[in-house]
PDB file of C-alpha atoms in Angstrom:
ATOM      1  CA  MET A 294     -15.798  -8.442 -14.134  1.00 39.00           C
ATOM      2  CA  LEU A 295     -13.004 -10.753 -15.201  1.00 43.00           C
ATOM      3  CA  ASP A 296     -12.799 -14.043 -13.327  1.00 62.00           C
ATOM      4  CA  ASP A 297      -9.380 -15.273 -14.391  1.00 68.00           C
ATOM      5  CA  PHE A 298      -8.676 -17.189 -11.175  1.00 83.00           C
ATOM      6  CA  ASP A 299     -10.977 -19.957 -12.406  1.00 77.00           C
ATOM      7  CA  VAL A 300      -8.645 -20.578 -15.360  1.00 69.00           C
ATOM      8  CA  LYS A 301      -5.342 -22.337 -14.698  1.00 66.00           C
ATOM      9  CA  ASP A 302      -4.383 -23.649 -18.135  1.00 72.00           C
ATOM     10  CA  GLY A 303      -1.091 -22.228 -19.384  1.00 79.00           C
ATOM     11  CA  TRP A 304      -0.055 -20.746 -16.031  1.00 86.00           C
ATOM     12  CA  THR A 305       3.655 -20.630 -15.251  1.00 89.00           C
ATOM     13  CA  LEU A 306       4.792 -19.540 -11.800  1.00 92.00           C
ATOM     14  CA  LEU A 307       7.866 -17.357 -12.327  1.00 93.00           C
ATOM     15  CA  ASN A 308       8.127 -16.664  -8.595  1.00 94.00           C
ATOM     16  CA  ASP A 309       5.714 -16.324  -5.661  1.00 94.00           C
ATOM     17  CA  TYR A 310       4.617 -12.915  -6.973  1.00 96.00           C
ATOM     18  CA  THR A 311       4.455 -13.405 -10.738  1.00 95.00           C
ATOM     19  CA  ILE A 312       2.365 -15.772 -12.877  1.00 93.00           C
ATOM     20  CA  GLU A 313       2.855 -15.888 -16.631  1.00 90.00           C
ATOM     21  CA  ARG A 314       0.384 -17.233 -19.162  1.00 79.00           C
ATOM     22  CA  SER A 315       0.992 -18.757 -22.581  1.00 67.00           C
ATOM     23  CA  GLN A 316       2.715 -16.575 -25.166  1.00 57.00           C
ATOM     24  CA  MET A 317       0.200 -14.265 -26.848  1.00 57.00           C
ATOM     25  CA  GLU A 318      -0.234 -14.064 -30.613  1.00 56.00           C
ATOM     26  CA  ASN A 319       1.826 -11.818 -32.911  1.00 60.00           C
ATOM     27  CA  GLY A 320       4.854 -12.206 -30.675  1.00 57.00           C
ATOM     28  CA  ARG A 321       3.617  -9.893 -27.965  1.00 63.00           C
ATOM     29  CA  ARG A 322       4.660 -10.436 -24.360  1.00 66.00           C
ATOM     30  CA  SER A 323       2.943 -12.981 -22.152  1.00 78.00           C
ATOM     31  CA  HIS A 324      -0.234 -12.197 -20.286  1.00 84.00           C
ATOM     32  CA  MET A 325       0.515 -11.829 -16.553  1.00 90.00           C
ATOM     33  CA  LEU A 326      -0.994 -11.957 -13.093  1.00 93.00           C
ATOM     34  CA  THR A 327       1.120 -10.010 -10.612  1.00 95.00           C
ATOM     35  CA  CYS A 328       1.015  -9.845  -6.811  1.00 96.00           C
ATOM     36  CA  VAL A 329       1.310  -6.165  -5.918  1.00 97.00           C
ATOM     37  CA  PRO A 330       0.373  -3.769  -3.104  1.00 97.00           C
ATOM     38  CA  SER A 331      -3.339  -3.126  -3.639  1.00 96.00           C
ATOM     39  CA  GLN A 332      -5.532  -0.770  -1.668  1.00 95.00           C
ATOM     40  CA  ILE A 333      -8.829  -2.139  -0.342  1.00 95.00           C
ATOM     41  CA  ARG A 334     -11.501  -0.136   1.432  1.00 94.00           C
ATOM     42  CA  ALA A 335     -13.387  -1.699   4.312  1.00 95.00           C
ATOM     43  CA  THR A 336     -16.228  -0.600   6.554  1.00 94.00           C
ATOM     44  CA  LEU A 337     -15.893  -1.569  10.200  1.00 95.00           C
ATOM     45  CA  SER A 338     -18.531  -2.665  12.687  1.00 93.00           C
ATOM     46  CA  ASP A 339     -18.605  -4.177  16.178  1.00 93.00           C
ATOM     47  CA  PHE A 340     -15.711  -1.928  17.189  1.00 91.00           C
ATOM     48  CA  ARG A 341     -14.051  -3.000  20.468  1.00 93.00           C
ATOM     49  CA  CYS A 342     -11.189  -1.800  22.663  1.00 93.00           C
ATOM     50  CA  ASN A 343      -9.462  -4.655  24.494  1.00 93.00           C
ATOM     51  CA  MET A 344      -6.919  -4.730  27.301  1.00 91.00           C
ATOM     52  CA  SER A 345      -4.843  -7.613  28.628  1.00 89.00           C
ATOM     53  CA  VAL A 346      -2.006  -7.815  31.147  1.00 89.00           C
ATOM     54  CA  ALA A 347       0.874 -10.251  30.598  1.00 84.00           C
ATOM     55  CA  TRP A 348       4.160 -11.025  32.336  1.00 80.00           C
ATOM     56  CA  ALA A 349       6.944  -9.924  30.024  1.00 74.00           C
ATOM     57  CA  GLU A 350       9.119 -12.967  30.737  1.00 71.00           C
ATOM     58  CA  ARG A 351       6.471 -15.641  30.419  1.00 64.00           C
ATOM     59  CA  HIS A 352       8.045 -17.127  27.267  1.00 65.00           C
ATOM     60  CA  ARG A 353      11.667 -17.007  28.422  1.00 66.00           C
ATOM     61  CA  ARG A 354      13.364 -20.351  28.776  1.00 64.00           C
ATOM     62  CA  ASN A 355      15.635 -20.694  31.791  1.00 61.00           C
ATOM     63  CA  ARG A 356      18.322 -23.337  31.458  1.00 62.00           C
ATOM     64  CA  PHE A 357      18.526 -24.478  35.048  1.00 63.00           C
ATOM     65  CA  LYS A 358      21.544 -26.331  36.370  1.00 71.00           C
ATOM     66  CA  SER A 359      21.383 -28.584  39.377  1.00 70.00           C
ATOM     67  CA  ASP A 360      23.801 -30.462  41.613  1.00 68.00           C
ATOM     68  CA  LEU A 361      23.932 -34.195  42.154  1.00 71.00           C
ATOM     69  CA  GLU A 362      21.223 -33.986  44.802  1.00 71.00           C
ATOM     70  CA  GLY A 363      18.799 -32.223  42.467  1.00 72.00           C
ATOM     71  CA  ASN A 364      19.149 -28.745  43.982  1.00 75.00           C
ATOM     72  CA  VAL A 365      18.956 -25.841  41.543  1.00 70.00           C
ATOM     73  CA  LEU A 366      22.257 -24.011  41.349  1.00 68.00           C
ATOM     74  CA  PRO A 367      22.110 -20.185  41.435  1.00 68.00           C
ATOM     75  CA  SER A 368      22.969 -18.554  38.151  1.00 65.00           C
ATOM     76  CA  GLY A 369      23.835 -15.193  39.635  1.00 59.00           C
ATOM     77  CA  ASN A 370      21.392 -13.244  37.450  1.00 58.00           C
ATOM     78  CA  GLU A 371      18.048 -14.226  38.962  1.00 54.00           C
ATOM     79  CA  ASP A 372      17.097 -10.673  39.843  1.00 53.00           C
ATOM     80  CA  SER A 373      17.938  -9.351  36.377  1.00 55.00           C
ATOM     81  CA  GLN A 374      15.669 -11.967  34.814  1.00 58.00           C
ATOM     82  CA  LYS A 375      12.581 -10.805  36.689  1.00 63.00           C
ATOM     83  CA  GLY A 376      10.560  -8.948  34.120  1.00 66.00           C
ATOM     84  CA  PRO A 377       7.592  -6.613  34.679  1.00 80.00           C
ATOM     85  CA  PHE A 378       3.980  -7.064  33.741  1.00 84.00           C
ATOM     86  CA  GLU A 379       2.966  -5.346  30.527  1.00 83.00           C
ATOM     87  CA  GLN A 380      -0.341  -3.898  29.396  1.00 84.00           C
ATOM     88  CA  ARG A 381      -1.346  -5.067  25.931  1.00 88.00           C
ATOM     89  CA  PRO A 382      -4.138  -2.920  24.468  1.00 92.00           C
ATOM     90  CA  THR A 383      -5.639  -3.953  21.141  1.00 94.00           C
ATOM     91  CA  VAL A 384      -8.470  -2.748  18.942  1.00 95.00           C
ATOM     92  CA  SER A 385     -10.815  -5.272  17.304  1.00 96.00           C
ATOM     93  CA  ALA A 386     -13.642  -4.978  14.807  1.00 95.00           C
ATOM     94  CA  LYS A 387     -15.465  -6.697  11.960  1.00 96.00           C
ATOM     95  CA  ALA A 388     -14.138  -5.509   8.589  1.00 96.00           C
ATOM     96  CA  THR A 389     -16.209  -5.843   5.424  1.00 96.00           C
ATOM     97  CA  PHE A 390     -14.153  -5.547   2.231  1.00 96.00           C
ATOM     98  CA  GLN A 391     -15.685  -3.739  -0.721  1.00 93.00           C
ATOM     99  CA  ASP A 392     -13.609  -5.781  -3.167  1.00 94.00           C
ATOM    100  CA  ARG A 393     -13.669  -9.496  -3.984  1.00 93.00           C
ATOM    101  CA  VAL A 394     -10.800 -11.769  -2.950  1.00 95.00           C
ATOM    102  CA  THR A 395     -10.331 -15.326  -4.293  1.00 94.00           C
ATOM    103  CA  VAL A 396      -7.893 -17.881  -2.903  1.00 94.00           C
ATOM    104  CA  PHE A 397      -6.441 -19.899  -5.806  1.00 93.00           C
ATOM    105  CA  SER A 398      -3.679 -22.380  -6.570  1.00 91.00           C
ATOM    106  CA  ILE A 399      -1.587 -23.170  -9.622  1.00 89.00           C
ATOM    107  CA  GLU A 400      -2.849 -26.759  -9.566  1.00 86.00           C
ATOM    108  CA  ASN A 401      -6.602 -26.159  -9.201  1.00 87.00           C
ATOM    109  CA  GLY A 402      -7.275 -22.547 -10.059  1.00 88.00           C
ATOM    110  CA  ARG A 403      -9.987 -21.106  -7.856  1.00 91.00           C
ATOM    111  CA  GLU A 404     -10.122 -22.758  -4.400  1.00 91.00           C
ATOM    112  CA  PHE A 405     -12.589 -20.596  -2.410  1.00 91.00           C
ATOM    113  CA  GLU A 406     -13.690 -17.038  -1.753  1.00 93.00           C
ATOM    114  CA  LEU A 407     -12.690 -14.928   1.217  1.00 94.00           C
ATOM    115  CA  GLU A 408     -15.789 -14.426   3.348  1.00 93.00           C
ATOM    116  CA  ASN A 409     -16.931 -11.125   4.819  1.00 94.00           C
ATOM    117  CA  PRO A 410     -16.684  -9.867   7.461  1.00 96.00           C
ATOM    118  CA  VAL A 411     -13.022 -10.314   8.337  1.00 96.00           C
ATOM    119  CA  GLU A 412     -11.939 -10.283  11.981  1.00 97.00           C
ATOM    120  CA  LEU A 413      -9.698  -7.233  12.402  1.00 97.00           C
ATOM    121  CA  HIS A 414      -7.045  -6.764  15.117  1.00 97.00           C
ATOM    122  CA  ILE A 415      -4.901  -3.640  15.468  1.00 96.00           C
ATOM    123  CA  SER A 416      -1.979  -3.562  17.912  1.00 95.00           C
ATOM    124  CA  SER A 417       1.116  -1.487  18.634  1.00 95.00           C
ATOM    125  CA  ILE A 418       4.635  -2.093  17.375  1.00 94.00           C
ATOM    126  CA  PRO A 419       7.948  -0.220  17.856  1.00 94.00           C
ATOM    127  CA  ALA A 420       8.296   2.755  15.542  1.00 94.00           C
ATOM    128  CA  GLY A 421      10.088   2.211  12.247  1.00 94.00           C
ATOM    129  CA  LEU A 422       8.840  -1.304  11.450  1.00 96.00           C
ATOM    130  CA  VAL A 423       5.614  -0.451   9.607  1.00 96.00           C
ATOM    131  CA  GLY A 424       6.383  -0.175   5.906  1.00 95.00           C
ATOM    132  CA  GLY A 425       8.817  -3.051   5.815  1.00 95.00           C
ATOM    133  CA  LYS A 426      11.930  -2.898   3.700  1.00 95.00           C
ATOM    134  CA  HIS A 427      10.604  -0.796   0.814  1.00 95.00           C
ATOM    135  CA  SER A 428       7.592   1.168   2.204  1.00 95.00           C
ATOM    136  CA  ALA A 429       5.801   0.185  -0.997  1.00 96.00           C
ATOM    137  CA  THR A 430       2.381   1.714  -1.665  1.00 95.00           C
ATOM    138  CA  PHE A 431      -0.443   0.804  -4.036  1.00 94.00           C
ATOM    139  CA  MET A 432       0.990   3.431  -6.395  1.00 94.00           C
ATOM    140  CA  ASP A 433       4.146   1.314  -6.606  1.00 95.00           C
ATOM    141  CA  GLY A 434       1.909  -1.664  -7.303  1.00 94.00           C
ATOM    142  CA  ASN A 435       0.512   0.143 -10.331  1.00 92.00           C
ATOM    143  CA  GLU A 436       4.011   0.092 -11.848  1.00 93.00           C
ATOM    144  CA  PHE A 437       3.933  -3.734 -11.874  1.00 94.00           C
ATOM    145  CA  SER A 438       0.310  -4.338 -12.963  1.00 92.00           C
ATOM    146  CA  GLY A 439      -2.048  -3.564 -15.819  1.00 89.00           C
ATOM    147  CA  ILE A 440      -0.313  -2.556 -19.016  1.00 89.00           C
ATOM    148  CA  LYS A 441       2.943  -2.257 -17.026  1.00 89.00           C
ATOM    149  CA  ALA A 442       2.772  -5.825 -15.680  1.00 91.00           C
ATOM    150  CA  ARG A 443       6.192  -7.432 -15.393  1.00 92.00           C
ATOM    151  CA  LYS A 444       8.093  -9.830 -13.198  1.00 93.00           C
ATOM    152  CA  LEU A 445       8.344  -8.779  -9.568  1.00 95.00           C
ATOM    153  CA  PRO A 446      11.314  -9.229  -7.193  1.00 95.00           C
ATOM    154  CA  ASP A 447      11.528 -12.674  -5.625  1.00 95.00           C
ATOM    155  CA  ASN A 448      10.485 -11.275  -2.208  1.00 96.00           C
ATOM    156  CA  GLY A 449       7.781  -8.969  -3.542  1.00 96.00           C
ATOM    157  CA  LEU A 450       7.358  -5.256  -2.863  1.00 97.00           C
ATOM    158  CA  MET A 451       6.060  -5.504   0.739  1.00 97.00           C
ATOM    159  CA  GLU A 452       9.038  -7.441   2.116  1.00 96.00           C
ATOM    160  CA  ASP A 453       9.252  -7.446   5.962  1.00 96.00           C
ATOM    161  CA  GLU A 454       5.863  -5.732   6.356  1.00 97.00           C
ATOM    162  CA  PRO A 455       4.696  -6.776   9.872  1.00 97.00           C
ATOM    163  CA  GLY A 456       0.939  -6.812   9.162  1.00 97.00           C
ATOM    164  CA  ARG A 457      -0.765  -9.908   7.775  1.00 97.00           C
ATOM    165  CA  LEU A 458      -4.016 -11.045   6.220  1.00 97.00           C
ATOM    166  CA  TRP A 459      -4.569 -14.692   7.229  1.00 96.00           C
ATOM    167  CA  VAL A 460      -7.165 -16.772   5.370  1.00 95.00           C
ATOM    168  CA  ASN A 461      -8.339 -20.143   6.672  1.00 93.00           C
ATOM    169  CA  GLY A 462      -9.423 -23.103   4.562  1.00 89.00           C
ATOM    170  CA  ASP A 463     -13.116 -22.335   5.159  1.00 90.00           C
ATOM    171  CA  GLY A 464     -12.807 -18.792   3.791  1.00 92.00           C
ATOM    172  CA  SER A 465     -12.821 -17.052   7.178  1.00 94.00           C
ATOM    173  CA  ALA A 466     -10.026 -14.548   7.636  1.00 96.00           C
ATOM    174  CA  GLU A 467      -8.184 -12.447  10.200  1.00 97.00           C
ATOM    175  CA  LEU A 468      -6.499  -9.151   9.439  1.00 97.00           C
ATOM    176  CA  HIS A 469      -3.669  -8.218  11.822  1.00 98.00           C
ATOM    177  CA  LEU A 470      -2.457  -4.629  11.451  1.00 97.00           C
ATOM    178  CA  CYS A 471       0.125  -2.597  13.353  1.00 96.00           C
ATOM    179  CA  LEU A 472       0.556   1.037  14.373  1.00 95.00           C
ATOM    180  CA  ASP A 473       3.559   2.799  15.903  1.00 95.00           C
ATOM    181  CA  GLU A 474       3.354   2.600  19.700  1.00 93.00           C
ATOM    182  CA  ASP A 475       2.905   6.324  20.401  1.00 92.00           C
ATOM    183  CA  VAL A 476       0.248   6.756  17.716  1.00 93.00           C
ATOM    184  CA  PHE A 477      -1.594   3.594  18.738  1.00 94.00           C
ATOM    185  CA  HIS A 478      -1.785   4.388  22.460  1.00 92.00           C
ATOM    186  CA  ASP A 479      -3.045   7.944  21.897  1.00 91.00           C
ATOM    187  CA  ALA A 480      -5.684   6.677  19.474  1.00 91.00           C
ATOM    188  CA  PHE A 481      -6.643   3.747  21.710  1.00 92.00           C
ATOM    189  CA  TRP A 482      -7.480   5.849  24.758  1.00 92.00           C
ATOM    190  CA  GLN A 483      -9.319   8.484  22.736  1.00 89.00           C
ATOM    191  CA  ILE A 484     -11.435   5.807  21.085  1.00 90.00           C
ATOM    192  CA  ALA A 485     -12.045   3.946  24.358  1.00 91.00           C
ATOM    193  CA  ALA A 486     -13.233   7.151  26.051  1.00 91.00           C
ATOM    194  CA  ASN A 487     -15.735   7.875  23.255  1.00 90.00           C
ATOM    195  CA  LEU A 488     -16.712   4.375  22.161  1.00 90.00           C
ATOM    196  CA  ASN A 489     -20.384   4.926  23.005  1.00 90.00           C
ATOM    197  CA  ARG A 490     -20.461   7.872  20.572  1.00 92.00           C
ATOM    198  CA  LEU A 491     -18.829   5.983  17.689  1.00 91.00           C
ATOM    199  CA  HIS A 492     -20.976   6.392  14.573  1.00 91.00           C
ATOM    200  CA  SER A 493     -19.010   4.916  11.645  1.00 91.00           C
ATOM    201  CA  VAL A 494     -15.508   3.711  10.807  1.00 92.00           C
ATOM    202  CA  VAL A 495     -13.955   3.380   7.340  1.00 94.00           C
ATOM    203  CA  MET A 496     -10.508   1.943   6.707  1.00 95.00           C
ATOM    204  CA  ASP A 497      -8.142   1.812   3.742  1.00 96.00           C
ATOM    205  CA  VAL A 498      -5.663  -1.054   3.907  1.00 97.00           C
ATOM    206  CA  THR A 499      -2.904  -2.032   1.494  1.00 97.00           C
ATOM    207  CA  VAL A 500      -2.678  -5.801   0.930  1.00 98.00           C
ATOM    208  CA  GLU A 501      -0.278  -7.692  -1.319  1.00 98.00           C
ATOM    209  CA  LEU A 502      -2.647  -9.411  -3.765  1.00 97.00           C
ATOM    210  CA  PHE A 503      -2.649 -10.904  -7.254  1.00 96.00           C
ATOM    211  CA  ILE A 504      -4.509  -9.074  -9.964  1.00 95.00           C
ATOM    212  CA  ASP A 505      -4.941  -9.947 -13.616  1.00 91.00           C
ATOM    213  CA  GLU A 506      -3.362  -7.361 -15.901  1.00 90.00           C
ATOM    214  CA  MET A 507      -6.616  -6.899 -17.847  1.00 88.00           C
ATOM    215  CA  GLU A 508      -8.560  -6.387 -14.617  1.00 88.00           C
ATOM    216  CA  ALA A 509      -6.048  -3.768 -13.478  1.00 89.00           C
ATOM    217  CA  ALA A 510      -6.028  -1.996 -16.855  1.00 87.00           C
ATOM    218  CA  LEU A 511      -9.760  -1.897 -17.576  1.00 83.00           C
ATOM    219  CA  ASN A 512     -11.306  -1.276 -14.127  1.00 73.00           C
ATOM    220  CA  GLU A 513     -11.508   2.482 -13.660  1.00 67.00           C
ATOM    221  CA  GLY A 514     -12.362   2.244  -9.979  1.00 65.00           C
ATOM    222  CA  ASP A 515     -16.151   2.469 -10.335  1.00 69.00           C
ATOM    223  CA  PHE A 516     -16.568  -1.255  -9.696  1.00 81.00           C
ATOM    224  CA  PRO A 517     -15.127  -3.610  -7.057  1.00 89.00           C
ATOM    225  CA  TYR A 518     -11.828  -5.175  -8.017  1.00 91.00           C
ATOM    226  CA  HIS A 519     -11.228  -8.921  -8.140  1.00 93.00           C
ATOM    227  CA  TYR A 520      -8.036  -9.917  -6.349  1.00 95.00           C
ATOM    228  CA  GLY A 521      -6.385 -13.245  -5.634  1.00 95.00           C
ATOM    229  CA  ILE A 522      -4.210 -14.865  -2.964  1.00 96.00           C
ATOM    230  CA  LEU A 523      -1.961 -17.701  -4.101  1.00 94.00           C
ATOM    231  CA  LYS A 524      -2.249 -20.872  -2.022  1.00 92.00           C
ATOM    232  CA  ASN A 525       0.432 -23.518  -1.750  1.00 84.00           C
ATOM    233  CA  HIS A 526      -1.158 -26.905  -2.383  1.00 73.00           C
ATOM    234  CA  THR A 527       0.274 -28.233   0.913  1.00 76.00           C
ATOM    235  CA  SER A 528      -0.823 -25.340   3.135  1.00 80.00           C
ATOM    236  CA  VAL A 529      -4.127 -25.028   4.978  1.00 83.00           C
ATOM    237  CA  VAL A 530      -3.803 -21.349   5.949  1.00 89.00           C
ATOM    238  CA  VAL A 531      -2.557 -18.712   3.523  1.00 94.00           C
ATOM    239  CA  ALA A 532      -1.146 -15.327   4.441  1.00 95.00           C
ATOM    240  CA  THR A 533      -0.113 -12.149   2.682  1.00 97.00           C
ATOM    241  CA  ALA A 534       1.370  -8.831   3.766  1.00 97.00           C
ATOM    242  CA  ALA A 535      -0.994  -6.034   4.869  1.00 98.00           C
ATOM    243  CA  ARG A 536      -0.667  -2.474   6.181  1.00 98.00           C
ATOM    244  CA  LEU A 537      -3.099   0.090   7.560  1.00 97.00           C
ATOM    245  CA  ASP A 538      -3.135   3.165   5.317  1.00 96.00           C
ATOM    246  CA  ASP A 539      -5.997   5.215   6.694  1.00 94.00           C
ATOM    247  CA  LEU A 540      -8.528   4.918   9.515  1.00 93.00           C
ATOM    248  CA  ARG A 541     -11.403   7.403   9.666  1.00 93.00           C
ATOM    249  CA  LEU A 542     -13.727   7.455  12.645  1.00 92.00           C
ATOM    250  CA  SER A 543     -16.924   9.457  12.932  1.00 92.00           C
ATOM    251  CA  PHE A 544     -18.390  10.248  16.354  1.00 91.00           C
ATOM    252  CA  ARG A 545     -21.843  11.427  17.258  1.00 91.00           C
ATOM    253  CA  PRO A 546     -21.883  14.871  18.927  1.00 89.00           C
ATOM    254  CA  GLU A 547     -22.068  14.927  22.682  1.00 81.00           C
ATOM    255  CA  SER A 548     -25.638  15.225  23.891  1.00 71.00           C
ATOM    256  CA  SER A 549     -26.619  18.643  25.269  1.00 53.00           C
ATOM    257  CA  GLN A 550     -26.964  19.051  29.010  1.00 49.00           C
ATOM    258  CA  THR A 551     -29.945  17.095  30.171  1.00 45.00           C
ATOM    259  CA  THR A 552     -32.753  19.227  31.527  1.00 43.00           C
ATOM    260  CA  GLU A 553     -33.534  18.264  35.092  1.00 50.00           C
ATOM    261  CA  ILE A 554     -37.024  16.884  35.396  1.00 42.00           C
ATOM    262  CA  LYS A 555     -38.514  17.593  38.796  1.00 48.00           C
ATOM    263  CA  GLU A 556     -41.183  15.469  40.333  1.00 45.00           C
ATOM    264  CA  PRO A 557     -44.507  17.301  40.838  1.00 46.00           C
ATOM    265  CA  ASP A 558     -45.345  18.473  44.334  1.00 49.00           C
ATOM    266  CA  THR A 559     -47.481  16.115  46.360  1.00 45.00           C
ATOM    267  CA  VAL A 560     -51.158  16.997  46.022  1.00 44.00           C
ATOM    268  CA  ASN A 561     -53.761  16.246  48.673  1.00 48.00           C
ATOM    269  CA  VAL A 562     -56.914  15.024  46.987  1.00 41.00           C
ATOM    270  CA  ASP A 563     -59.084  16.147  49.878  1.00 48.00           C
ATOM    271  CA  ASP A 564     -57.698  19.685  49.639  1.00 47.00           C
ATOM    272  CA  VAL A 565     -58.464  19.793  45.945  1.00 42.00           C
ATOM    273  CA  ALA A 566     -62.011  18.537  46.510  1.00 47.00           C
ATOM    274  CA  GLY A 567     -62.689  21.015  49.318  1.00 50.00           C
ATOM    275  CA  ASN A 568     -61.001  24.069  47.871  1.00 52.00           C
ATOM    276  CA  PRO A 569     -60.982  23.826  44.117  1.00 54.00           C
ATOM    277  CA  ASP A 570     -59.628  26.665  42.077  1.00 57.00           C
ATOM    278  CA  PRO A 571     -62.603  27.814  39.935  1.00 59.00           C
ATOM    279  CA  THR A 572     -62.059  28.009  36.208  1.00 57.00           C
ATOM    280  CA  PRO A 573     -63.921  30.464  33.935  1.00 55.00           C
ATOM    281  CA  THR A 574     -66.216  27.619  32.915  1.00 55.00           C
ATOM    282  CA  ASP A 575     -66.971  26.821  36.547  1.00 59.00           C
ATOM    283  CA  ARG A 576     -67.791  30.475  37.269  1.00 60.00           C
ATOM    284  CA  PHE A 577     -70.119  30.708  34.273  1.00 55.00           C
ATOM    285  CA  ARG A 578     -71.909  27.522  35.316  1.00 60.00           C
ATOM    286  CA  GLU A 579     -72.348  28.840  38.872  1.00 66.00           C
ATOM    287  CA  GLU A 580     -73.822  32.112  37.578  1.00 65.00           C
ATOM    288  CA  GLN A 581     -76.275  30.238  35.394  1.00 63.00           C
ATOM    289  CA  LEU A 582     -77.403  28.028  38.307  1.00 63.00           C
ATOM    290  CA  SER A 583     -77.888  31.101  40.498  1.00 68.00           C
ATOM    291  CA  ALA A 584     -80.073  32.754  37.852  1.00 65.00           C
ATOM    292  CA  ILE A 585     -82.157  29.605  37.458  1.00 65.00           C
ATOM    293  CA  ARG A 586     -82.693  29.393  41.235  1.00 67.00           C
ATOM    294  CA  HIS A 587     -83.800  33.043  41.325  1.00 65.00           C
ATOM    295  CA  THR A 588     -86.247  32.498  38.470  1.00 65.00           C
ATOM    296  CA  ASN A 589     -87.684  29.412  40.186  1.00 65.00           C
ATOM    297  CA  ARG A 590     -88.304  31.393  43.385  1.00 68.00           C
ATOM    298  CA  LEU A 591     -90.167  34.100  41.439  1.00 67.00           C
ATOM    299  CA  LEU A 592     -92.328  31.519  39.693  1.00 67.00           C
ATOM    300  CA  THR A 593     -93.118  29.809  42.998  1.00 67.00           C
ATOM    301  CA  TRP A 594     -94.265  33.035  44.661  1.00 65.00           C
ATOM    302  CA  THR A 595     -96.288  33.993  41.566  1.00 69.00           C
ATOM    303  CA  VAL A 596     -98.150  30.664  41.654  1.00 62.00           C
ATOM    304  CA  VAL A 597     -98.803  31.032  45.402  1.00 59.00           C
ATOM    305  CA  GLY A 598    -100.115  34.574  44.901  1.00 68.00           C
ATOM    306  CA  LEU A 599    -102.463  33.558  42.120  1.00 68.00           C
ATOM    307  CA  ALA A 600    -103.828  30.687  44.223  1.00 66.00           C
ATOM    308  CA  ALA A 601    -104.552  33.001  47.157  1.00 64.00           C
ATOM    309  CA  LEU A 602    -106.253  35.513  44.942  1.00 65.00           C
ATOM    310  CA  SER A 603    -108.507  32.772  43.497  1.00 67.00           C
ATOM    311  CA  VAL A 604    -109.575  31.698  47.019  1.00 57.00           C
ATOM    312  CA  ILE A 605    -110.425  35.294  48.050  1.00 65.00           C
ATOM    313  CA  LEU A 606    -112.533  35.860  44.965  1.00 64.00           C
ATOM    314  CA  LEU A 607    -114.362  32.564  45.521  1.00 62.00           C
ATOM    315  CA  PHE A 608    -115.486  33.419  49.105  1.00 60.00           C
ATOM    316  CA  SER A 609    -116.381  37.012  48.360  1.00 61.00           C
ATOM    317  CA  ARG A 610    -119.319  36.057  46.209  1.00 56.00           C
TER     318      ARG A 610
END
C-alpha cells in the first residue's frame, strides 16, 4: 500500500482540495492528491438509541428594555416567544472503519492516524439538506482521482453537506451524520423496539478525503484504501464533510413461544414409603423371596421329620 502522506517534499497546495507534486519527467502532468467523495465501509457495535428533551427557545436572546427604576418593560410579544419543548432522538454507536485514514499537513506530512473505533451519532434534519449543493457521490469522486486526477473546485464536491467527520489531535474521532426527519423517526422507533434482537450493523458512508492518484488507480478494491485529511497547522481539530449512504441492520428472529414449565405436584414422602407403586423389578424380587421362604419351610419340616424318625428307630431296638 502506498504511504504518500509521509512525503511532503514538492507539495503545492492549489486549493483546500487539490495538492500538486513536482512536475513529472517527459513533460507529463503533475502527480496529484485530490480530496474527493470516497466511500468507506464501517461495522458498528455498541448500538444505542438516545432520547433527550429540550426547550426550543433555550438559546434565544431576549433584548430586554427597562425603565429608569429597573423594571422590565413589556415588549408586547411575550406570549409568541414562548416555545415548546422538543424531543431530540439520536442514534449512537461505535464505528470501525475498514480503511486507513491519516491526518497530514503540508508543513509536516503525516501527523497522526485516525483511531478506531469512531464515535458515531445519527440525528434528524429537515428534508432536502442531505446531499448539500451538488449531491456528489463517490462515483463523482472517481472523475477527479486516479488517472483522471485534476484540480477540484475551490469549495470541493460536497459543499454544504451537513454531516461531518471530526478528528481530534489525539486521533480520536466523531462522525456526525444526518437523516431526513421522517425517515429517521420511523427508523429510530423500529430500532428502539427491537434493540435486544440486533445482531449486526454495517454502514457505508461517503467522506470527503484525500487520496493519492496512484493509490486510487492501482487499488482494485480488494485491499483497504489509504485516505488522508488535510490539517491546517494552526488547528487542533480537523473536520471534513460526510454523508450516510447505506445502513444495513440484521436482527435475530423472535424466539418461539416459551413452553410453560409447571412445577411438579407436591409429593408426600410418607405416602410414597407406605404405598409404593411396584415396578417390574420389585415384583420379580418379591416372587423370588416368596419362593425362597417356601423352600426354607420345606427344608425345615424335612429336617424335623428325619430327626423324629431317628428317635423312633433308636427306642424300638
